[in-house]
Amino acid sequence: MNGQMNGQMPCLMALDCAEWALKVTEAVVGYNQMILHSPHRFLRMLAETKIKSISNQRRAKWETALMNLQLTVVADNRTNPASLMENEGSAHDCAEVIICDRGHFIRDEPFSDSLDMFVDGSSFYEGDTRYTGWAVVEGKTGEVLAEGSLRGGSAQIAELHALKAALNLALKLTAGENSSTNVNIFTDSAYSHNVVQSYGPVWKRRGYLTTAGTPISHQTVIKEILDTCEENSTKQCRSM
């Protein structure tokens, strides 16, 4: 398993292994018919799921290999060596597992009749001095719920601090008697959005390391964000 797949869902690891197995046997099989047996529903995964944690290039490799006309993919639950892998887990729906990988606290659509928070961060130079700050604003009234400045740092880290502050506010606002309150958090930062919606679970399983084995950028604040993610809906919106 290469470094890029380390930390991915077991179903996706199996899919990558299937593509590799087909590639290394290509010289032997040629253009003859082949049957691939697996307990995973590879074709359904490719046809019905949007896998945000892998690149379009890798997905194209999988589709080219698994959707070959000379290949028949059979869903087979019979005992095979793969079933002895400790991370294989129990019977499951691969597509459903991938869709739910972001965790129970993430939704694809915002709540209705809820409290909306908008977060933003920025960084700029004035002369030789760099100013970096962030804010959390209530959507309906425009009230500034939280704000702060950072000593140096990029706009990217400012966006992350804004998101972390909004998540902490949301947890307080939905605690106790207000547990039925729903909160939407909107950000114009694709990076912050993807930290929660796409890459977070992979980084967490990987121990917050890159594919090269080095710590990810902004490791501390990203870990805090993922640890405080609860029943909130983090959505990306256009920059105001």
Coordinates of N, CA and C in Angstrom, one line a residue:
M1 N 0.8 -1.2 0.0 CA 0.0 0.0 0.0 C 0.9 1.2 0.0
N2 N 0.7 2.1 -1.0 CA 1.5 3.3 -1.1 C 1.1 4.4 0.0
G3 N 1.9 5.4 0.2 CA 1.7 6.3 1.2 C 0.4 7.1 1.0
Q4 N 0.0 7.4 -0.3 CA -1.2 8.2 -0.5 C -2.4 7.5 -0.1
M5 N -2.4 6.2 0.0 CA -3.6 5.4 0.4 C -3.6 5.2 1.9
N6 N -2.5 5.4 2.6 CA -2.5 5.2 4.0 C -3.5 6.1 4.7
G7 N -4.3 5.5 5.5 CA -5.3 6.3 6.2 C -6.7 6.3 5.6
Q8 N -6.8 5.8 4.4 CA -8.1 5.8 3.7 C -9.0 4.7 4.3
M9 N -10.3 4.7 3.9 CA -11.2 3.7 4.3 C -10.8 2.3 3.8
P10 N -11.0 1.2 4.5 CA -10.6 -0.1 4.1 C -11.2 -0.4 2.7
C11 N -12.4 0.0 2.4 CA -13.1 -0.2 1.1 C -12.2 0.4 0.0
L12 N -11.7 1.6 0.2 CA -10.9 2.3 -0.8 C -9.6 1.6 -0.9
M13 N -9.0 1.2 0.2 CA -7.7 0.4 0.1 C -7.9 -0.8 -0.8
A14 N -9.0 -1.5 -0.6 CA -9.3 -2.7 -1.3 C -9.5 -2.4 -2.8
L15 N -10.1 -1.3 -3.1 CA -10.3 -0.8 -4.5 C -8.9 -0.5 -5.1
D16 N -8.1 0.1 -4.4 CA -6.7 0.4 -4.9 C -5.9 -0.9 -5.1
C17 N -6.1 -1.8 -4.2 CA -5.4 -3.1 -4.4 C -5.9 -3.9 -5.6
A18 N -7.2 -3.8 -5.8 CA -7.8 -4.5 -7.0 C -7.2 -3.9 -8.3
E19 N -7.1 -2.6 -8.3 CA -6.5 -1.9 -9.5 C -5.1 -2.4 -9.7
W20 N -4.3 -2.5 -8.6 CA -2.9 -2.9 -8.7 C -2.8 -4.4 -9.2
A21 N -3.7 -5.2 -8.6 CA -3.7 -6.6 -9.0 C -4.0 -6.8 -10.5
L22 N -4.9 -6.1 -11.0 CA -5.3 -6.1 -12.4 C -4.1 -5.6 -13.3
K23 N -3.4 -4.6 -12.8 CA -2.3 -4.1 -13.5 C -1.1 -5.1 -13.6
V24 N -0.8 -5.7 -12.5 CA 0.4 -6.6 -12.5 C 0.1 -7.9 -13.3
T25 N -1.2 -8.3 -13.4 CA -1.5 -9.5 -14.1 C -1.9 -9.3 -15.6
E26 N -1.8 -8.0 -16.0 CA -2.2 -7.6 -17.4 C -1.4 -8.3 -18.4
A27 N 0.0 -8.5 -18.1 CA 0.9 -9.1 -19.1 C 0.6 -10.6 -19.3
V28 N 0.0 -11.2 -18.3 CA -0.3 -12.6 -18.4 C -1.6 -12.9 -19.0
V29 N -2.6 -12.1 -18.6 CA -4.0 -12.3 -19.0 C -4.2 -11.7 -20.4
G30 N -3.5 -10.6 -20.7 CA -3.7 -10.0 -22.0 C -5.2 -9.4 -22.1
Y31 N -5.8 -9.7 -23.3 CA -7.2 -9.3 -23.5 C -8.2 -10.4 -23.3
N32 N -7.8 -11.4 -22.6 CA -8.7 -12.5 -22.3 C -9.7 -12.1 -21.2
Q33 N -10.8 -12.8 -21.0 CA -11.7 -12.5 -20.0 C -11.2 -12.8 -18.6
M34 N -11.5 -12.0 -17.6 CA -11.0 -12.2 -16.3 C -12.2 -12.0 -15.3
I35 N -12.2 -12.8 -14.2 CA -13.2 -12.6 -13.2 C -12.5 -12.2 -11.9
L36 N -13.0 -11.1 -11.3 CA -12.4 -10.6 -10.1 C -13.4 -10.8 -8.9
H37 N -13.0 -11.5 -7.9 CA -13.9 -11.8 -6.8 C -13.5 -10.9 -5.6
S38 N -14.5 -10.3 -5.0 CA -14.2 -9.5 -3.8 C -15.5 -9.3 -3.0
P39 N -15.4 -9.2 -1.7 CA -16.7 -8.9 -0.9 C -17.1 -7.5 -1.0
H40 N -16.2 -6.6 -1.6 CA -16.5 -5.2 -1.8 C -17.2 -5.0 -3.1
R41 N -18.2 -4.0 -3.1 CA -18.9 -3.7 -4.3 C -18.2 -2.6 -5.0
F42 N -17.2 -2.9 -5.7 CA -16.3 -1.9 -6.4 C -17.1 -1.1 -7.4
L43 N -17.9 -1.7 -8.3 CA -18.6 -0.9 -9.3 C -19.6 0.0 -8.7
R44 N -20.2 -0.4 -7.7 CA -21.2 0.5 -7.0 C -20.5 1.7 -6.4
M45 N -19.3 1.4 -5.8 CA -18.6 2.5 -5.2 C -18.2 3.6 -6.3
L46 N -17.8 3.1 -7.4 CA -17.4 4.0 -8.5 C -18.5 4.7 -9.1
A47 N -19.7 4.0 -9.2 CA -20.8 4.6 -9.9 C -21.7 5.5 -9.1
E48 N -21.7 5.3 -7.7 CA -22.7 6.0 -6.9 C -22.1 6.9 -5.8
T49 N -20.8 6.9 -5.7 CA -20.2 7.7 -4.6 C -19.3 8.8 -5.1
K50 N -19.3 9.9 -4.5 CA -18.3 11.0 -4.7 C -17.3 10.9 -3.6
I51 N -16.1 10.4 -4.0 CA -15.0 10.2 -3.1 C -14.1 11.4 -3.0
K52 N -14.3 12.2 -2.0 CA -13.6 13.5 -1.9 C -12.1 13.4 -1.5
S53 N -11.8 12.3 -0.9 CA -10.5 12.2 -0.3 C -9.4 11.6 -1.3
I54 N -9.8 11.3 -2.5 CA -8.8 10.9 -3.5 C -8.9 11.8 -4.7
S55 N -7.8 11.8 -5.5 CA -7.7 12.7 -6.6 C -8.5 12.2 -7.8
N56 N -8.9 13.0 -8.7 CA -9.5 12.6 -10.0 C -8.7 11.7 -10.8
Q57 N -7.4 11.9 -10.7 CA -6.4 11.0 -11.5 C -6.5 9.6 -11.0
R58 N -6.5 9.4 -9.6 CA -6.6 8.1 -9.1 C -7.9 7.4 -9.3
R59 N -9.0 8.2 -9.3 CA -10.3 7.6 -9.6 C -10.4 7.2 -11.0
A60 N -9.8 8.0 -11.9 CA -9.8 7.6 -13.3 C -9.0 6.3 -13.5
K61 N -7.9 6.1 -12.8 CA -7.2 4.8 -12.9 C -8.1 3.6 -12.4
W62 N -8.8 3.8 -11.4 CA -9.7 2.8 -10.9 C -10.8 2.4 -11.9
E63 N -11.4 3.5 -12.4 CA -12.5 3.3 -13.4 C -12.0 2.6 -14.7
T64 N -10.8 3.0 -15.1 CA -10.2 2.3 -16.3 C -10.0 0.9 -16.1
A65 N -9.5 0.5 -14.9 CA -9.2 -0.9 -14.6 C -10.4 -1.7 -14.3
L66 N -11.3 -1.2 -13.5 CA -12.5 -2.0 -13.0 C -13.6 -2.0 -14.0
M67 N -13.7 -1.0 -14.9 CA -14.8 -1.0 -15.9 C -14.4 -1.5 -17.3
N68 N -13.3 -2.3 -17.3 CA -12.8 -2.9 -18.5 C -13.9 -3.9 -19.0
L69 N -14.2 -3.9 -20.3 CA -15.2 -4.9 -20.8 C -14.8 -6.3 -20.7
Q70 N -13.4 -6.6 -20.6 CA -13.0 -8.0 -20.5 C -13.0 -8.5 -19.0
L71 N -13.4 -7.6 -18.1 CA -13.4 -7.9 -16.7 C -14.8 -8.1 -16.1
T72 N -15.0 -9.1 -15.4 CA -16.3 -9.3 -14.6 C -16.0 -9.3 -13.2
V73 N -16.7 -8.3 -12.5 CA -16.5 -8.2 -11.0 C -17.6 -8.9 -10.3
V74 N -17.2 -9.8 -9.5 CA -18.2 -10.6 -8.8 C -18.2 -10.3 -7.3
A75 N -19.3 -9.9 -6.7 CA -19.4 -9.7 -5.2 C -19.5 -11.1 -4.6
D76 N -18.4 -11.4 -3.9 CA -18.3 -12.8 -3.4 C -17.9 -12.8 -1.9
N77 N -18.7 -13.3 -1.0 CA -18.4 -13.3 0.4 C -17.8 -14.6 0.9
R78 N -17.4 -15.5 0.0 CA -16.8 -16.7 0.4 C -15.5 -16.5 1.1
T79 N -15.0 -17.4 2.0 CA -13.8 -17.2 2.7 C -12.6 -17.1 1.7
N80 N -11.8 -16.1 1.9 CA -10.7 -15.8 1.1 C -9.6 -15.2 2.0
P81 N -8.3 -15.2 1.6 CA -7.3 -14.6 2.4 C -7.6 -13.2 2.9
A82 N -8.2 -12.4 2.1 CA -8.5 -11.0 2.5 C -9.4 -11.0 3.8
S83 N -10.2 -12.0 4.0 CA -11.1 -12.0 5.1 C -10.3 -12.2 6.4
L84 N -9.1 -12.5 6.4 CA -8.2 -12.7 7.6 C -7.5 -11.4 8.0
M85 N -7.7 -10.4 7.2 CA -7.1 -9.1 7.5 C -7.8 -8.5 8.7
E86 N -7.0 -8.0 9.7 CA -7.6 -7.5 10.9 C -8.5 -6.3 10.7
N87 N -8.3 -5.5 9.7 CA -9.0 -4.3 9.5 C -10.2 -4.5 8.5
E88 N -10.5 -5.7 8.1 CA -11.5 -5.9 7.1 C -12.9 -5.6 7.6
G89 N -13.1 -5.9 8.9 CA -14.4 -5.6 9.6 C -15.5 -6.5 9.2
S90 N -16.7 -6.1 9.6 CA -17.9 -7.0 9.4 C -18.5 -6.6 8.1
A91 N -19.6 -7.4 7.7 CA -20.3 -7.1 6.5 C -20.8 -5.7 6.5
H92 N -20.8 -5.0 5.3 CA -21.1 -3.6 5.2 C -21.5 -3.3 3.8
D93 N -22.1 -2.1 3.6 CA -22.3 -1.5 2.3 C -21.2 -0.5 2.0
C94 N -20.3 -0.8 1.1 CA -19.1 0.0 0.8 C -19.5 1.4 0.5
A95 N -20.5 1.6 -0.4 CA -20.9 3.0 -0.8 C -21.4 3.8 0.4
E96 N -22.2 3.1 1.3 CA -22.7 3.8 2.5 C -21.6 4.2 3.5
V97 N -20.7 3.3 3.6 CA -19.6 3.5 4.6 C -18.8 4.7 4.1
I98 N -18.5 4.8 2.8 CA -17.7 5.9 2.3 C -18.5 7.2 2.5
I99 N -19.8 7.2 2.2 CA -20.6 8.5 2.3 C -20.6 8.9 3.8
C100 N -20.6 8.0 4.7 CA -20.7 8.3 6.1 C -19.4 8.5 6.8
D101 N -18.3 8.5 6.0 CA -16.9 8.5 6.6 C -16.7 9.8 7.3
R102 N -17.3 10.9 6.9 CA -17.1 12.2 7.5 C -17.6 12.3 9.0
G103 N -18.4 11.3 9.4 CA -18.9 11.2 10.8 C -20.3 11.7 10.9
H104 N -20.9 11.4 12.0 CA -22.3 11.7 12.2 C -22.6 13.2 12.3
F105 N -21.5 14.0 12.6 CA -21.7 15.4 12.8 C -21.7 16.2 11.6
I106 N -21.5 15.6 10.4 CA -21.4 16.4 9.2 C -22.6 16.1 8.3
R107 N -23.2 17.2 7.8 CA -24.4 17.0 6.9 C -24.0 17.6 5.5
D108 N -24.7 17.1 4.5 CA -24.5 17.6 3.2 C -25.3 18.8 2.9
E109 N -26.4 19.0 3.7 CA -27.3 20.2 3.5 C -27.4 20.9 4.8
P110 N -27.5 22.3 4.8 CA -27.7 23.0 6.0 C -29.0 22.7 6.7
F111 N -29.1 22.9 8.0 CA -30.4 22.8 8.7 C -31.3 24.0 8.3
S112 N -32.6 23.8 8.4 CA -33.5 24.9 8.2 C -33.9 25.4 9.6
D113 N -34.4 26.6 9.7 CA -34.8 27.1 11.0 C -33.7 27.0 12.1
S114 N -32.5 27.5 11.8 CA -31.4 27.3 12.7 C -30.6 28.6 12.8
L115 N -29.6 28.5 13.7 CA -28.7 29.7 13.9 C -27.6 29.6 12.8
D116 N -27.4 30.6 12.0 CA -26.4 30.6 11.0 C -25.2 31.5 11.5
M117 N -24.0 30.9 11.3 CA -22.8 31.6 11.6 C -21.9 31.7 10.4
F118 N -21.3 32.9 10.1 CA -20.4 33.0 9.0 C -19.0 33.3 9.6
V119 N -18.0 32.6 9.0 CA -16.7 32.8 9.5 C -15.8 33.3 8.4
D120 N -14.8 34.0 8.8 CA -13.8 34.5 7.8 C -12.5 34.9 8.5
G121 N -11.4 34.8 7.7 CA -10.1 35.2 8.2 C -9.3 35.9 7.1
S122 N -8.4 36.7 7.5 CA -7.6 37.4 6.4 C -6.3 37.8 7.0
S123 N -5.4 38.1 6.0 CA -4.0 38.5 6.4 C -3.5 39.5 5.3
F124 N -2.9 40.5 5.8 CA -2.4 41.5 4.8 C -1.2 42.3 5.5
Y125 N -0.4 42.9 4.6 CA 0.7 43.7 5.0 C 0.4 45.2 4.9
E126 N 0.8 45.9 5.9 CA 0.8 47.4 5.9 C 2.2 47.8 6.2
G127 N 2.9 48.2 5.2 CA 4.3 48.5 5.3 C 5.0 47.2 5.5
D128 N 5.8 47.1 6.5 CA 6.6 45.8 6.8 C 5.9 45.0 7.8
T129 N 4.7 45.4 8.3 CA 4.0 44.7 9.3 C 2.9 43.9 8.7
R130 N 2.8 42.6 9.2 CA 1.7 41.7 8.7 C 0.6 41.7 9.8
Y131 N -0.6 41.8 9.3 CA -1.8 41.8 10.2 C -2.6 40.6 9.8
T132 N -3.0 39.7 10.8 CA -3.8 38.6 10.6 C -4.9 38.5 11.6
G133 N -6.2 38.3 11.1 CA -7.3 38.3 12.1 C -8.4 37.4 11.6
W134 N -9.4 37.2 12.4 CA -10.5 36.4 12.1 C -11.8 36.8 12.8
A135 N -12.9 36.4 12.4 CA -14.2 36.8 13.1 C -15.3 35.8 12.8
V136 N -16.2 35.7 13.7 CA -17.4 34.9 13.5 C -18.6 35.8 13.7
V137 N -19.5 35.8 12.7 CA -20.6 36.7 12.6 C -21.9 36.0 12.5
E138 N -22.9 36.5 13.3 CA -24.3 35.9 13.3 C -24.9 36.2 12.0
G139 N -25.5 35.3 11.3 CA -26.0 35.5 9.9 C -27.2 36.4 9.8
K140 N -28.1 36.5 10.7 CA -29.3 37.3 10.6 C -29.1 38.7 11.0
T141 N -28.4 38.9 12.1 CA -28.2 40.2 12.7 C -26.9 40.9 12.3
G142 N -25.9 40.1 11.9 CA -24.6 40.7 11.6 C -23.8 40.9 12.9
E143 N -24.3 40.5 14.0 CA -23.5 40.6 15.3 C -22.2 39.8 15.2
V144 N -21.1 40.5 15.7 CA -19.8 39.8 15.8 C -19.9 38.9 17.0
L145 N -19.9 37.6 16.9 CA -19.9 36.7 18.0 C -18.6 36.4 18.6
A146 N -17.5 36.5 17.8 CA -16.2 36.2 18.3 C -15.2 36.8 17.3
E147 N -14.1 37.2 17.7 CA -13.0 37.8 16.9 C -11.7 37.7 17.5
G148 N -10.7 37.8 16.7 CA -9.3 37.7 17.3 C -8.3 38.0 16.3
S149 N -7.1 38.2 16.8 CA -5.9 38.5 15.9 C -4.8 37.5 16.2
L150 N -4.0 37.3 15.2 CA -2.9 36.4 15.4 C -1.6 37.1 15.1
R151 N -0.5 36.7 15.7 CA 0.8 37.3 15.5 C 1.4 36.6 14.3
G152 N 1.3 37.3 13.1 CA 1.8 36.7 11.9 C 0.8 35.7 11.4
G153 N 1.2 34.8 10.6 CA 0.4 33.7 10.1 C -0.3 34.1 8.8
S154 N -0.8 33.1 8.1 CA -1.4 33.3 6.8 C -2.9 33.4 7.0
A155 N -3.6 33.8 5.9 CA -5.0 33.8 5.8 C -5.6 32.4 6.1
Q156 N -4.9 31.4 5.7 CA -5.3 30.0 5.8 C -5.5 29.7 7.3
I157 N -4.5 30.0 8.1 CA -4.5 29.7 9.5 C -5.6 30.5 10.2
A158 N -5.8 31.8 9.7 CA -6.8 32.6 10.3 C -8.2 32.0 10.0
E159 N -8.4 31.5 8.8 CA -9.7 30.8 8.5 C -10.0 29.6 9.5
L160 N -8.9 28.9 9.7 CA -9.1 27.7 10.6 C -9.4 28.2 12.1
H161 N -8.8 29.2 12.5 CA -9.1 29.7 13.9 C -10.5 30.2 13.9
A162 N -11.0 30.9 12.9 CA -12.4 31.3 12.9 C -13.4 30.1 12.9
L163 N -13.0 29.1 12.2 CA -13.9 27.9 12.2 C -13.9 27.2 13.6
K164 N -12.7 27.1 14.2 CA -12.6 26.5 15.5 C -13.4 27.3 16.5
A165 N -13.4 28.6 16.5 CA -14.1 29.5 17.4 C -15.6 29.3 17.2
A166 N -16.1 29.2 15.9 CA -17.5 29.0 15.6 C -18.0 27.6 16.1
L167 N -17.1 26.6 16.0 CA -17.5 25.2 16.5 C -17.6 25.2 18.0
N168 N -16.7 25.9 18.7 CA -16.8 26.0 20.1 C -18.1 26.8 20.6
L169 N -18.4 27.8 19.9 CA -19.6 28.6 20.2 C -20.8 27.7 20.0
A170 N -20.8 27.0 18.9 CA -22.0 26.1 18.6 C -22.2 25.0 19.6
L171 N -21.1 24.5 20.1 CA -21.2 23.5 21.2 C -21.8 24.1 22.5
K172 N -21.4 25.3 22.8 CA -22.0 26.0 24.0 C -23.5 26.3 23.8
L173 N -23.8 26.8 22.6 CA -25.2 27.2 22.3 C -26.2 26.0 22.2
T174 N -25.6 24.8 21.9 CA -26.5 23.7 21.8 C -26.4 22.7 23.0
A175 N -25.8 23.2 24.0 CA -25.7 22.3 25.2 C -26.9 22.4 26.1
G176 N -27.1 21.4 26.9 CA -28.2 21.4 28.0 C -29.5 21.6 27.4
E177 N -30.3 22.6 27.9 CA -31.7 22.8 27.5 C -31.8 23.2 26.0
N178 N -30.7 23.7 25.4 CA -30.8 24.1 24.0 C -30.3 23.0 23.1
S179 N -30.3 21.7 23.6 CA -29.7 20.6 22.8 C -30.5 20.4 21.4
S180 N -31.7 20.9 21.3 CA -32.4 20.8 20.1 C -32.1 21.9 19.1
T181 N -31.3 22.8 19.5 CA -30.9 23.9 18.6 C -29.9 23.4 17.5
N182 N -30.1 23.8 16.3 CA -29.2 23.4 15.2 C -28.4 24.6 14.7
V183 N -27.2 24.4 14.3 CA -26.3 25.5 13.9 C -25.7 25.2 12.6
N184 N -25.7 26.1 11.7 CA -25.0 26.0 10.4 C -23.8 26.9 10.5
I185 N -22.7 26.5 10.0 CA -21.4 27.3 9.9 C -21.1 27.4 8.4
F186 N -21.0 28.6 7.9 CA -20.7 28.9 6.5 C -19.3 29.5 6.4
T187 N -18.5 29.0 5.5 CA -17.1 29.5 5.2 C -16.9 29.7 3.7
D188 N -16.2 30.7 3.4 CA -15.8 30.9 2.0 C -14.4 30.3 1.7
S189 N -13.8 29.6 2.7 CA -12.5 29.0 2.5 C -12.7 27.6 2.1
A190 N -12.2 27.3 0.9 CA -12.3 25.9 0.4 C -11.4 25.0 1.3
Y191 N -10.3 25.5 1.7 CA -9.4 24.8 2.6 C -10.0 24.3 3.9
S192 N -10.6 25.3 4.6 CA -11.3 25.0 5.9 C -12.5 24.0 5.6
H193 N -13.2 24.3 4.6 CA -14.3 23.4 4.2 C -13.9 22.0 4.0
N194 N -12.8 21.8 3.3 CA -12.3 20.5 3.0 C -11.6 19.8 4.2
V195 N -11.1 20.6 5.1 CA -10.5 20.0 6.3 C -11.6 19.2 7.1
V196 N -12.8 19.7 7.1 CA -13.9 19.0 7.8 C -14.6 18.0 6.9
Q197 N -14.9 18.4 5.6 CA -15.7 17.6 4.8 C -15.0 16.5 4.0
S198 N -13.7 16.7 3.8 CA -13.0 15.7 2.9 C -11.8 15.0 3.5
Y199 N -10.8 15.8 3.9 CA -9.5 15.3 4.3 C -9.4 14.8 5.8
G200 N -10.2 15.5 6.6 CA -10.1 15.3 8.1 C -10.0 13.8 8.5
P201 N -11.0 13.0 8.2 CA -11.0 11.6 8.6 C -9.7 10.8 8.2
V202 N -9.3 11.1 7.0 CA -8.0 10.5 6.5 C -6.8 10.9 7.3
W203 N -6.7 12.2 7.5 CA -5.6 12.7 8.3 C -5.6 12.1 9.7
K204 N -6.8 12.0 10.3 CA -7.0 11.5 11.7 C -6.5 10.1 11.8
R205 N -6.9 9.2 10.8 CA -6.5 7.8 10.8 C -5.0 7.7 10.6
R206 N -4.5 8.7 9.9 CA -3.0 8.6 9.5 C -2.2 9.2 10.6
G207 N -2.8 9.7 11.7 CA -2.1 10.3 12.8 C -1.6 11.7 12.5
Y208 N -2.4 12.4 11.6 CA -2.1 13.8 11.2 C -0.8 13.9 10.6
L209 N -0.5 13.0 9.7 CA 0.8 13.0 8.9 C 0.5 13.0 7.5
T210 N 1.4 13.6 6.7 CA 1.3 13.6 5.2 C 1.6 12.2 4.7
T211 N 1.5 12.1 3.4 CA 1.8 10.8 2.8 C 3.3 10.5 2.9
A212 N 4.1 11.6 3.1 CA 5.6 11.4 3.3 C 5.9 11.1 4.7
G213 N 5.0 11.1 5.6 CA 5.2 10.8 7.0 C 5.6 12.0 7.9
T214 N 5.4 13.2 7.3 CA 5.7 14.4 8.1 C 4.4 15.0 8.6
P215 N 4.5 15.8 9.7 CA 3.2 16.4 10.2 C 2.5 17.3 9.2
I216 N 1.2 17.3 9.2 CA 0.5 18.1 8.3 C 0.6 19.6 8.8
S217 N 0.4 20.5 7.9 CA 0.4 21.9 8.2 C -0.7 22.2 9.2
H218 N -0.5 23.1 10.1 CA -1.5 23.6 11.1 C -2.1 22.4 11.9
Q219 N -1.2 21.4 12.2 CA -1.7 20.2 12.8 C -2.5 20.4 14.1
T220 N -2.0 21.3 15.0 CA -2.7 21.5 16.3 C -4.1 22.0 16.1
V221 N -4.3 23.1 15.3 CA -5.6 23.7 15.2 C -6.6 22.7 14.4
I222 N -6.0 22.0 13.5 CA -6.9 21.1 12.7 C -7.4 19.9 13.6
K223 N -6.5 19.4 14.5 CA -6.9 18.4 15.5 C -8.0 18.9 16.4
E224 N -7.8 20.2 16.8 CA -8.8 20.8 17.7 C -10.2 20.9 17.0
I225 N -10.1 21.3 15.7 CA -11.4 21.4 14.9 C -12.1 20.1 14.8
L226 N -11.3 19.0 14.4 CA -11.9 17.7 14.3 C -12.4 17.1 15.6
D227 N -11.8 17.5 16.7 CA -12.2 17.0 18.0 C -13.4 17.6 18.5
T228 N -13.7 18.9 18.0 CA -14.9 19.6 18.5 C -16.0 19.6 17.5
C229 N -15.8 18.9 16.4 CA -16.9 18.8 15.4 C -18.0 18.0 16.0
E230 N -19.2 18.5 16.1 CA -20.4 17.8 16.6 C -21.5 18.0 15.6
E231 N -22.7 18.2 16.1 CA -23.9 18.2 15.3 C -24.0 19.6 14.6
N232 N -23.0 19.9 13.8 CA -23.0 21.2 13.0 C -22.9 20.8 11.5
S233 N -23.4 21.7 10.7 CA -23.3 21.6 9.3 C -22.4 22.6 8.7
T234 N -21.2 22.2 8.3 CA -20.2 23.1 7.7 C -20.3 23.1 6.2
K235 N -20.7 24.2 5.7 CA -21.0 24.3 4.2 C -20.1 25.4 3.6
Q236 N -19.7 25.2 2.4 CA -18.9 26.2 1.7 C -19.8 27.2 1.0
C237 N -19.5 28.5 1.0 CA -20.4 29.4 0.3 C -19.5 30.3 -0.5
R238 N -20.1 31.1 -1.4 CA -19.3 32.1 -2.2 C -18.7 33.2 -1.3
S239 N -17.6 33.7 -1.6 CA -17.0 34.8 -0.9 C -17.8 36.0 -1.0
M240 N -18.1 36.7 0.1 CA -18.9 37.9 0.1 C -18.1 39.0 -0.5

